[in-house]
C-alpha cells in the first residue's frame, strides 16, 4: 500500500467544499482506493467482475435446494446475459468475466477425504490468479457452485472454530432437515480431514472447492497488482478468509460489499473485522452484491476527484 | 398506488433465475417502484435530483459552524458543477436542478415569531410542487441552507415531542457550546410559536424554512404524479415528516436513502417507521445521499426487467 498517496488523498478531501468528514464512508473509500492504486487521484473507469464456478461432491448429499446441474445451467445463463450479475454489471458499466472450473468433474465428497488433490487445488488457485490483469481499477469477486455454502461453512468451522451449526444457513433455501444435513456433512468432513484444522491452505484444499480456491488465488494476485478487491457474500468471503488466517493483513486491499442474509456471513465479518458497505438482505452470490458496490466506488472517486475546493469555489470556511 | 402492478411485479420476481427473495431489498424496491409507477415493468431512465436552497433568520444566532453567505456560495458551486451532488448526479446519469428560494431574504428568526408568513410558506410549497414534472421515474430531494439542521430539529420537536436536546446534533460541525445554542434557540422558538405544537403545517410555517416548505410541496406533488421519491438526510426528512403527521400514509411513495450521521435522523426514521437503504455516516445534505440511491434503484429495476426466467433460461427449479 502507498501510504503517501493515501495521506495526499486525505489532504485533498479536507479541502473540498463540504464540512470535513461529511461524506463519511465515501471519503474513506476514496482514500482506501488511493492507497492501493498508489495515486492521490484514483480512478474507477475499469471495474472488473470475475465470477468463478465450480461443482461440489457434497452436492449429492442433499445439502442444497437445487440439483448440481444448476451450476452449469446458471453459467450458461450468465453467458446468455440473463443472470442478476449481468444486469448489475451492465448497470455499473463493468466488465464481467465468468470462469468455469471443470464443471463436469466436481470435487470429491469431503466426508470421504480431501475435496481436492494438491495439484487440483493449486491449479484452481493459479487459474484465479491469472484472472487478475494489470490495470484494473477494482476487481469484484463472485462465485457460483451448488452446495458451496456448505463448503464455506466447513471452511469457516475449520478456520475459526465453533460448531458446524454456528456456520450453516439456508443457502438457496433448504428446510430444517436440510440444515441438519449441512451440519452433519460438515462434522463428517472435519473428521475425515484432520489436517484442515491446523493449516488454512489445507482447509481450503480439503473442504473448499475449485471456485473458492480460484477466489483465494485472485485475492492474492490482486494484492500483488495493488488492485482493490470487493468481496461478495458468504462463500466468497470464506474463500478470502483462508488468506486472512495466514496473515492478518492479507485482506487490507479488500472490502466486503454487503452483509449477506446467510447467517454465517455476519459471524465471519466479525472474525475478519470487516464492516460491509450495505445490508440488503441479499443471498444470491454470483458476485451480485460486489457488483452493486461498483457504483458506490465510482461515486466515491467522482466526489474525490471532481469536487471543487473551498479556494477554487470561493466558499467561506468555518466561521470560527 | 397501483397494487395490481405491484402484485404482477412480485409474480415476475418469483420466476427470475434466482432463489425467491435472494435479491432482498432490490426485489422490494422493484416492487415498490412498480406500485407507484403503475407498471409491472418499471423504468429508471429519468431520475431527477431537486435541491432547494433557503436562508434562515436563526443563522445569526451562531447555530452553524458556517456563515449564512455560504448558502448562496454553495448554490453557485452547484451551478459551476463543483459540489458533491454534481459528481453524484453525473455518476448516476441523473438530471440535477437547483432551486434558490429568495436567498437575499432569509426567514424571520423564529425565536421572535413565525419564520414565514402564511403567504411566504404557501409560495415556497407551491414552488416545490412545480418542480415535480410529469414523466420522471424518481425524484430525489435535497436541501442547502445554513442553520437548517436547527430548523429541522425545531420541527421534529414540535411534531414528535421530546426535548430540543433529543433532536439537535453537530450539523456542519458545531462544538458543545454551539449545540447548547441550538437547543436554546429551539426552546425559544417553541415558546414564541405555541401554534406550532398542535398543527403540522403551522409547525412548518413557524419553525421551518423556504427550502423545507418547498420539499414538503415536492413530496405532496410527487404523490399526485405517482412518482417515487427518495428523501435525503435530516433536514429533508424532517420537511417530509410534516406530511406524515397530517396522514400516516403520506410518505408511502417515499424511501429514505440513508441514515445520516446527524443523530436526530435515526430518531426521526424510527418515528416514521422508515428503514434507510444504507448508512455511510454521511451528513452533507444537498441531496448527496439521495443521489447515491439512484444507482441502487437502477440496479433493482435492471434485475427486475432484464433477468431471464427459469423457463427462458432452461434452469432447473428446486429439487424438492
XYZ file of C-alpha atoms in Angstrom:
640
model
C 0.000 0.000 0.000
C 1.120 3.523 -0.828
C 0.500 5.391 2.418
C 1.782 8.655 0.954
C -0.886 8.554 -1.738
C -3.440 7.858 0.975
C -2.283 10.838 3.016
C -2.323 13.095 -0.041
C -5.862 11.900 -0.774
C -6.945 12.764 2.763
C -5.419 16.245 2.429
C -7.400 16.772 -0.767
C -10.608 15.543 0.906
C -10.148 18.147 3.625
C -10.039 20.981 1.072
C -13.197 20.005 -0.802
C -16.385 22.078 -0.492
C -18.014 20.185 2.375
C -17.549 20.007 6.124
C -14.653 17.651 6.873
C -15.737 14.052 7.037
C -19.297 14.844 5.926
C -19.187 12.324 3.070
C -18.430 9.626 5.642
C -17.641 6.274 4.141
C -17.289 7.755 0.650
C -14.232 9.647 1.905
C -12.776 6.505 3.469
C -13.332 4.579 0.243
C -11.598 7.248 -1.837
C -8.618 7.202 0.494
C -8.509 3.391 0.516
C -8.575 3.220 -3.290
C -5.879 5.911 -3.464
C -3.684 3.906 -1.090
C -3.905 0.744 -3.169
C -3.794 2.335 -6.591
C -0.847 4.424 -5.405
C -2.368 7.686 -6.580
C -3.947 10.577 -4.697
C -6.408 10.885 -7.598
C -7.612 7.305 -8.010
C -9.674 6.039 -10.930
C -12.667 3.743 -11.286
C -13.160 3.532 -15.062
C -12.105 -0.103 -15.380
C -14.058 -2.231 -12.910
C -13.953 -5.978 -13.433
C -16.373 -8.569 -12.084
C -14.939 -12.099 -12.030
C -17.308 -14.959 -11.259
C -15.840 -18.429 -10.721
C -17.998 -21.537 -10.994
C -17.263 -24.999 -9.623
C -19.102 -28.148 -8.648
C -19.025 -29.935 -5.319
C -19.051 -33.628 -4.499
C -21.108 -32.968 -1.400
C -23.998 -31.731 -3.586
C -25.028 -35.395 -3.799
C -25.690 -35.340 -0.050
C -28.801 -33.158 -0.351
C -27.268 -30.032 1.150
C -28.767 -27.668 -1.459
C -32.317 -26.897 -2.533
C -31.153 -27.184 -6.167
C -29.586 -30.061 -8.126
C -25.933 -29.711 -9.088
C -26.644 -29.339 -12.817
C -27.859 -25.842 -11.962
C -24.234 -24.685 -11.708
C -23.646 -25.263 -15.432
C -27.142 -24.038 -16.314
C -26.525 -20.786 -14.478
C -23.148 -20.349 -16.167
C -24.978 -20.663 -19.482
C -27.496 -18.139 -18.201
C -24.611 -15.728 -17.460
C -23.189 -16.300 -20.944
C -26.627 -15.522 -22.388
C -26.872 -12.358 -20.273
C -29.828 -13.496 -18.160
C -28.401 -13.540 -14.630
C -28.694 -10.905 -11.953
C -24.972 -10.247 -12.183
C -25.318 -9.490 -15.897
C -27.832 -6.737 -15.206
C -25.803 -5.382 -12.298
C -22.640 -5.445 -14.380
C -24.272 -3.589 -17.236
C -25.846 -1.054 -14.882
C -22.401 -0.396 -13.371
C -20.727 -0.290 -16.813
C -18.368 -3.014 -15.648
C -16.593 -5.818 -17.471
C -17.970 -9.224 -16.449
C -15.978 -12.447 -16.879
C -17.273 -15.880 -15.960
C -14.830 -18.731 -15.377
C -15.874 -22.390 -15.350
C -13.634 -24.720 -13.407
C -14.123 -28.236 -14.722
C -17.849 -28.360 -14.022
C -18.058 -31.938 -15.295
C -15.599 -33.025 -12.630
C -16.875 -31.959 -9.233
C -14.643 -32.028 -6.180
C -14.587 -35.205 -4.129
C -17.247 -35.513 -1.417
C -15.179 -34.208 1.503
C -16.788 -36.551 4.011
C -14.634 -39.254 2.370
C -11.354 -37.309 2.208
C -9.868 -34.113 0.764
C -12.140 -32.309 -1.724
C -9.180 -31.555 -3.993
C -5.794 -33.035 -4.705
C -2.838 -30.769 -4.038
C -2.394 -30.286 -7.748
C -6.091 -29.630 -8.331
C -6.248 -27.004 -5.620
C -3.041 -25.317 -6.784
C -4.262 -25.244 -10.381
C -7.544 -23.645 -9.345
C -5.663 -21.017 -7.314
C -3.370 -20.293 -10.257
C -6.397 -20.010 -12.530
C -7.840 -17.397 -10.185
C -4.537 -15.544 -10.070
C -4.393 -15.315 -13.844
C -7.833 -13.727 -13.919
C -6.364 -10.567 -12.364
C -4.892 -8.482 -15.151
C -2.772 -5.377 -14.749
C -4.536 -2.041 -14.986
C -7.904 -2.934 -13.482
C -9.237 -0.271 -11.116
C -11.084 -2.774 -8.955
C -11.806 -6.491 -9.046
C -15.161 -7.725 -7.744
C -15.222 -11.427 -6.968
C -18.138 -13.819 -7.000
C -18.946 -17.497 -7.213
C -21.484 -19.984 -8.500
C -21.483 -23.543 -7.206
C -24.396 -25.617 -5.972
C -23.617 -26.761 -2.404
C -20.883 -24.194 -1.828
C -22.434 -22.552 1.241
C -21.867 -25.930 2.923
C -18.277 -25.853 1.733
C -17.941 -22.271 3.001
C -19.397 -23.208 6.381
C -16.993 -26.161 6.622
C -14.087 -23.841 5.823
C -15.216 -21.328 8.468
C -15.616 -24.041 11.095
C -12.083 -25.279 10.354
C -10.573 -21.782 10.272
C -12.394 -20.134 13.181
C -13.706 -22.961 15.323
C -17.174 -23.270 16.818
C -19.785 -25.813 15.861
C -20.909 -26.501 12.270
C -24.372 -25.331 13.334
C -22.902 -21.856 14.064
C -21.861 -21.520 10.445
C -24.619 -23.127 8.374
C -27.685 -21.373 6.985
C -30.476 -21.879 4.465
C -28.285 -21.103 1.428
C -30.509 -21.262 -1.649
C -33.365 -22.266 0.644
C -33.106 -25.607 2.438
C -35.523 -26.502 5.230
C -34.695 -27.545 8.803
C -33.843 -31.089 7.699
C -31.551 -29.737 5.018
C -29.893 -27.525 7.596
C -29.252 -30.547 9.803
C -27.801 -32.418 6.808
C -25.452 -29.498 6.158
C -24.177 -29.554 9.752
C -23.769 -33.352 9.710
C -21.902 -33.210 6.409
C -19.500 -30.637 7.836
C -18.928 -32.634 11.012
C -18.128 -35.690 8.901
C -15.864 -33.588 6.681
C -13.860 -32.298 9.618
C -13.455 -35.819 10.944
C -12.297 -37.106 7.573
C -9.809 -34.247 7.156
C -7.977 -33.669 10.452
C -5.231 -31.649 8.725
C -7.807 -28.971 7.842
C -7.958 -27.787 11.431
C -4.344 -26.658 11.679
C -3.416 -25.334 8.241
C -5.575 -22.758 6.393
C -4.428 -23.814 2.924
C -5.058 -27.433 3.821
C -8.540 -26.414 4.983
C -9.121 -24.838 1.567
C -7.893 -27.979 -0.225
C -9.823 -30.429 1.942
C -13.115 -28.564 2.457
C -13.237 -25.889 -0.249
C -13.913 -26.149 -3.937
C -12.344 -25.137 -7.210
C -14.223 -21.824 -7.417
C -13.284 -20.997 -3.816
C -9.620 -21.813 -4.446
C -9.729 -19.593 -7.536
C -11.120 -16.742 -5.452
C -8.337 -17.137 -2.889
C -5.843 -17.012 -5.761
C -7.456 -13.925 -7.257
C -7.368 -12.108 -3.919
C -3.656 -12.893 -3.562
C -2.866 -11.826 -7.134
C -4.786 -8.566 -6.718
C -2.648 -7.819 -3.690
C 0.500 -8.167 -5.780
C -1.029 -5.997 -8.502
C -2.128 -3.408 -5.896
C -5.680 -3.716 -7.188
C -8.521 -3.054 -4.746
C -10.858 -6.012 -4.319
C -14.557 -6.186 -3.497
C -15.684 -9.426 -1.902
C -19.270 -10.600 -2.236
C -21.183 -12.810 0.199
C -20.573 -15.802 2.398
C -18.829 -18.279 0.080
C -16.642 -15.583 -1.471
C -15.621 -14.104 1.894
C -14.931 -17.581 3.325
C -12.521 -18.253 0.462
C -10.690 -14.984 1.150
C -10.639 -15.757 4.884
C -8.113 -18.523 4.183
C -5.561 -15.802 3.399
C -6.517 -13.776 6.481
C -5.696 -16.782 8.641
C -2.257 -16.961 7.009
C -1.619 -13.223 7.537
C -3.979 -10.842 9.361
C -3.138 -8.011 6.906
C -3.747 -10.125 3.817
C -7.201 -8.640 3.186
C -6.309 -4.967 3.708
C -6.824 -4.413 -0.027
C -10.319 -5.940 0.200
C -13.658 -4.578 1.257
C -16.788 -6.645 1.687
C -19.666 -5.256 -0.338
C -22.571 -6.366 1.789
C -23.716 -8.405 4.718
C -25.428 -11.434 3.249
C -28.679 -12.816 4.631
C -26.806 -16.105 5.093
C -26.322 -16.002 8.884
C -22.740 -17.270 8.883
C -21.635 -14.214 6.943
C -22.249 -11.803 9.819
C -20.165 -14.009 12.109
C -17.409 -14.282 9.517
C -17.324 -10.499 9.023
C -16.928 -10.129 12.774
C -13.997 -12.556 12.798
C -12.366 -10.648 9.941
C -13.098 -7.207 11.400
C -14.740 -6.117 8.149
C -17.623 -3.639 8.061
C -19.676 -4.269 4.905
C -20.883 -1.357 2.809
C -24.558 -2.273 2.921
C -27.076 -4.854 4.086
C -29.855 -5.500 1.589
C -30.701 -8.993 2.779
C -29.188 -10.419 -0.423
C -28.124 -14.084 -0.561
C -27.701 -14.863 -4.248
C -23.941 -14.958 -4.648
C -22.660 -14.870 -8.260
C -20.943 -11.572 -7.411
C -24.261 -9.750 -7.228
C -23.511 -7.813 -4.032
C -19.965 -6.996 -5.116
C -21.254 -5.689 -8.454
C -23.666 -3.415 -6.644
C -20.724 -1.848 -4.799
C -19.198 -0.550 -8.042
C -21.482 2.487 -8.400
C -20.658 3.369 -4.797
C -16.924 3.202 -5.514
C -17.452 5.262 -8.655
C -19.359 7.832 -6.612
C -16.577 7.988 -4.024
C -13.935 8.539 -6.698
C -16.105 11.048 -8.587
C -16.574 13.196 -5.462
C -12.898 12.923 -4.593
C -11.597 13.934 -7.986
C -14.392 16.164 -9.300
C -15.423 18.400 -6.404
C -14.167 21.969 -6.147
C -12.003 23.019 -3.191
C -13.104 25.869 -0.920
C -10.443 28.062 -2.566
C -11.485 27.185 -6.131
C -15.179 27.772 -5.417
C -14.760 30.917 -3.300
C -16.794 29.386 -0.491
C -16.206 30.753 3.024
C -14.706 28.417 5.596
C -15.908 27.818 9.133
C -16.937 30.975 10.952
C -14.614 30.400 13.914
C -50.657 3.239 -5.686
C -51.323 0.522 -8.235
C -51.385 -2.651 -6.137
C -52.114 -4.818 -9.187
C -48.890 -3.663 -10.821
C -47.074 -4.418 -7.569
C -48.525 -7.925 -7.432
C -47.635 -8.548 -11.070
C -44.094 -7.365 -10.327
C -43.825 -9.797 -7.428
C -45.020 -12.642 -9.644
C -42.339 -11.784 -12.162
C -39.676 -11.641 -9.413
C -40.611 -15.163 -8.360
C -39.956 -16.513 -11.872
C -36.500 -14.987 -12.303
C -33.368 -17.158 -12.228
C -32.565 -16.856 -8.528
C -33.908 -18.372 -5.324
C -37.040 -16.456 -4.280
C -36.231 -13.368 -2.281
C -32.481 -13.791 -2.747
C -32.045 -10.253 -4.070
C -33.541 -8.970 -0.822
C -34.145 -5.251 -0.781
C -33.585 -4.982 -4.545
C -36.734 -7.059 -5.030
C -38.689 -4.882 -2.606
C -37.509 -1.740 -4.378
C -38.544 -3.069 -7.776
C -41.991 -3.906 -6.454
C -42.311 -0.532 -4.734
C -41.369 1.354 -7.915
C -43.788 -0.815 -9.921
C -46.577 0.024 -7.486
C -46.060 3.768 -7.795
C -45.273 3.914 -11.493
C -48.298 1.689 -12.101
C -46.356 -0.779 -14.239
C -45.111 -4.298 -13.562
C -42.018 -3.398 -15.610
C -40.956 -0.098 -14.054
C -38.346 2.243 -15.503
C -35.480 4.278 -14.058
C -34.122 6.149 -17.080
C -35.285 9.587 -15.955
C -34.102 10.222 -12.418
C -34.278 13.806 -11.183
C -32.405 15.359 -8.281
C -34.009 18.561 -6.963
C -32.064 20.629 -4.455
C -33.808 23.542 -2.761
C -31.832 26.323 -1.072
C -33.053 28.806 1.512
C -31.672 31.077 4.208
C -32.647 31.156 7.868
C -33.016 34.095 10.249
C -31.727 31.978 13.109
C -28.330 31.689 11.353
C -27.479 34.999 13.065
C -27.705 33.212 16.424
C -24.494 31.222 15.897
C -26.182 27.853 15.415
C -23.962 26.841 12.469
C -20.221 26.433 12.010
C -20.516 28.390 8.743
C -21.737 31.940 7.983
C -25.050 32.264 6.128
C -23.439 33.588 2.930
C -22.260 30.013 2.371
C -25.781 29.088 1.211
C -25.507 31.310 -1.864
C -21.843 30.420 -2.378
C -22.680 26.729 -2.403
C -25.548 27.301 -4.837
C -23.002 28.982 -7.116
C -20.724 25.995 -6.571
C -23.557 23.699 -7.701
C -24.144 25.866 -10.774
C -20.421 25.615 -11.557
C -20.524 21.844 -11.110
C -18.195 21.729 -8.096
C -20.415 20.262 -5.376
C -20.619 16.689 -4.187
C -24.136 16.415 -5.566
C -22.874 17.400 -9.031
C -20.441 14.491 -9.098
C -23.027 12.085 -7.680
C -25.612 13.258 -10.190
C -23.223 12.819 -13.100
C -22.122 9.403 -11.849
C -25.780 8.334 -11.675
C -26.593 9.884 -15.068
C -29.318 11.936 -13.381
C -30.764 15.341 -14.100
C -29.848 17.837 -11.353
C -31.878 21.001 -10.732
C -31.041 23.578 -8.079
C -33.712 25.984 -6.871
C -32.912 29.172 -4.932
C -35.685 30.478 -2.719
C -35.079 34.188 -2.144
C -31.633 33.752 -0.608
C -31.327 37.518 -0.036
C -34.396 37.426 2.168
C -33.919 34.843 4.906
C -36.794 33.663 7.030
C -37.519 35.562 10.228
C -35.604 34.471 13.335
C -38.226 32.096 14.757
C -37.396 32.960 18.361
C -39.255 36.239 17.673
C -42.283 34.770 15.883
C -43.181 32.651 12.821
C -40.292 32.048 10.409
C -42.578 32.590 7.423
C -45.791 34.416 6.676
C -48.685 32.258 5.528
C -48.230 33.555 2.005
C -44.454 33.014 2.092
C -44.796 29.423 3.257
C -47.529 28.647 0.740
C -45.497 30.146 -2.108
C -42.473 28.051 -1.161
C -44.617 24.917 -1.051
C -46.120 25.729 -4.449
C -42.622 26.338 -5.822
C -41.617 22.867 -4.662
C -44.755 21.357 -6.175
C -43.995 22.884 -9.557
C -40.553 21.296 -9.536
C -42.168 17.865 -9.982
C -42.811 17.341 -13.672
C -44.771 14.527 -15.246
C -42.821 11.555 -16.525
C -39.964 11.461 -14.044
C -39.091 7.951 -12.904
C -37.938 9.090 -9.471
C -37.432 12.401 -7.682
C -34.544 12.717 -5.216
C -34.893 15.653 -2.857
C -32.189 17.641 -1.126
C -31.568 20.969 0.565
C -28.949 23.605 1.194
C -29.453 26.187 3.913
C -27.031 27.294 6.603
C -28.704 26.746 10.010
C -31.338 24.368 8.685
C -30.459 21.428 10.950
C -31.608 23.701 13.791
C -34.819 24.384 11.896
C -35.220 20.628 11.274
C -34.674 19.853 14.955
C -37.229 22.512 15.936
C -39.714 20.976 13.503
C -39.108 17.486 14.908
C -39.508 18.676 18.492
C -42.819 20.319 17.580
C -44.067 17.332 15.560
C -42.893 14.450 17.740
C -42.275 15.903 21.199
C -39.304 15.319 23.442
C -36.667 17.860 24.381
C -34.792 20.026 21.868
C -31.609 18.312 23.064
C -33.014 14.977 21.786
C -33.145 16.374 18.267
C -30.066 18.594 17.871
C -26.669 17.476 16.605
C -23.394 18.902 15.334
C -24.770 19.739 11.853
C -21.887 21.139 9.796
C -19.697 20.822 12.878
C -20.579 22.994 15.895
C -18.927 22.384 19.281
C -20.655 21.744 22.612
C -21.431 25.452 23.078
C -22.925 25.588 19.608
C -25.011 22.538 20.423
C -26.337 24.271 23.549
C -27.137 27.387 21.479
C -29.101 25.211 19.046
C -31.186 23.703 21.861
C -31.782 27.132 23.452
C -32.814 28.602 20.105
C -35.326 25.802 19.597
C -36.757 26.177 23.104
C -37.208 29.905 22.490
C -38.750 29.176 19.098
C -41.319 26.804 20.566
C -42.231 29.380 23.211
C -42.635 32.105 20.615
C -44.783 29.880 18.369
C -47.302 27.993 20.509
C -49.431 27.138 17.451
C -46.583 25.013 16.082
C -47.210 22.315 18.666
C -50.705 21.418 17.534
C -50.716 21.855 13.746
C -48.058 20.250 11.499
C -48.404 22.822 8.725
C -48.216 25.613 11.289
C -45.043 23.974 12.636
C -43.595 24.082 9.126
C -44.518 27.768 8.728
C -43.307 28.847 12.160
C -40.141 26.761 12.532
C -39.233 25.614 9.024
C -37.712 27.461 6.116
C -38.403 28.131 2.464
C -36.350 25.171 1.247
C -38.060 22.847 3.734
C -41.516 24.082 2.701
C -40.545 23.504 -0.931
C -39.524 19.931 -0.113
C -42.856 19.289 1.611
C -44.593 20.636 -1.507
C -42.497 18.466 -3.804
C -43.273 15.334 -1.783
C -47.005 16.090 -1.997
C -46.855 16.809 -5.737
C -44.911 13.615 -6.412
C -47.671 11.690 -4.667
C -50.232 13.148 -7.028
C -47.975 12.351 -10.005
C -47.392 8.793 -8.661
C -43.661 9.447 -8.809
C -41.441 7.576 -6.324
C -39.441 9.898 -4.070
C -36.055 9.451 -2.410
C -35.526 11.548 0.702
C -32.032 12.541 1.781
C -30.865 13.316 5.320
C -32.152 15.005 8.444
C -33.448 18.350 7.161
C -35.057 16.775 4.092
C -36.755 14.007 6.069
C -37.956 16.481 8.707
C -39.660 18.531 5.985
C -41.397 15.412 4.664
C -42.377 14.416 8.209
C -44.829 17.333 8.265
C -46.952 15.419 5.757
C -46.640 12.158 7.712
C -48.130 13.915 10.744
C -51.082 15.011 8.596
C -51.618 11.479 7.219
C -49.633 8.402 8.262
C -49.719 7.032 4.661
C -48.498 10.290 3.119
C -44.924 9.047 2.711
C -45.699 5.591 1.288
C -44.284 6.755 -2.052
C -41.031 7.814 -0.336
C -37.960 5.911 0.733
C -35.157 7.387 2.788
C -31.793 6.900 1.097
C -29.551 6.747 4.120
C -29.234 7.178 7.837
C -27.403 10.445 8.348
C -24.655 10.856 10.925
C -26.760 13.680 12.382
C -28.125 11.906 15.453
C -31.680 13.255 15.199
C -32.121 11.468 11.883
C -32.051 7.973 13.417
C -34.738 9.027 15.884
C -36.813 10.600 13.131
C -36.580 7.461 10.977
C -37.821 5.451 13.933
C -40.804 7.780 14.367
C -41.613 7.467 10.658
C -41.033 3.695 10.537
C -38.632 4.103 7.627
C -35.667 1.759 7.111
C -32.973 3.639 5.169
C -31.138 1.922 2.312
C -27.640 2.481 3.689
C -25.626 4.109 6.464
C -22.378 5.654 5.266
C -22.035 8.190 8.075
C -22.845 10.992 5.614
C -24.039 14.364 6.896
C -23.637 16.764 3.981
C -27.189 17.273 2.812
C -27.569 18.878 -0.659
C -29.251 15.654 -1.799
C -25.966 13.745 -1.709
C -27.334 10.631 -0.022
C -30.465 10.602 -2.149
C -28.365 10.882 -5.309
C -26.315 7.884 -4.225
C -29.525 5.838 -4.035
C -30.161 6.237 -7.775
C -27.687 3.557 -8.916
C -29.282 1.189 -6.427
C -32.745 1.888 -7.848
C -31.380 1.445 -11.364
C -29.860 -1.878 -10.324
C -33.159 -3.033 -8.822
C -35.061 -2.165 -11.993
C -32.359 -3.666 -14.239
C -32.528 -7.008 -12.425
C -36.306 -6.949 -12.422
C -36.713 -6.239 -16.120
C -33.546 -7.788 -17.583
C -33.125 -11.146 -15.866
C -34.203 -14.349 -17.546
C -36.920 -16.508 -16.014
C -36.231 -20.147 -15.083
C -38.281 -21.199 -18.101
C -36.495 -18.852 -20.522
C -33.053 -19.913 -19.319
C -33.775 -23.634 -19.003
C -32.542 -23.673 -15.431
C -33.853 -26.438 -13.151
C -36.052 -25.445 -10.240
C -35.782 -26.574 -6.644
C -35.031 -30.260 -6.257
C -37.955 -30.948 -3.933
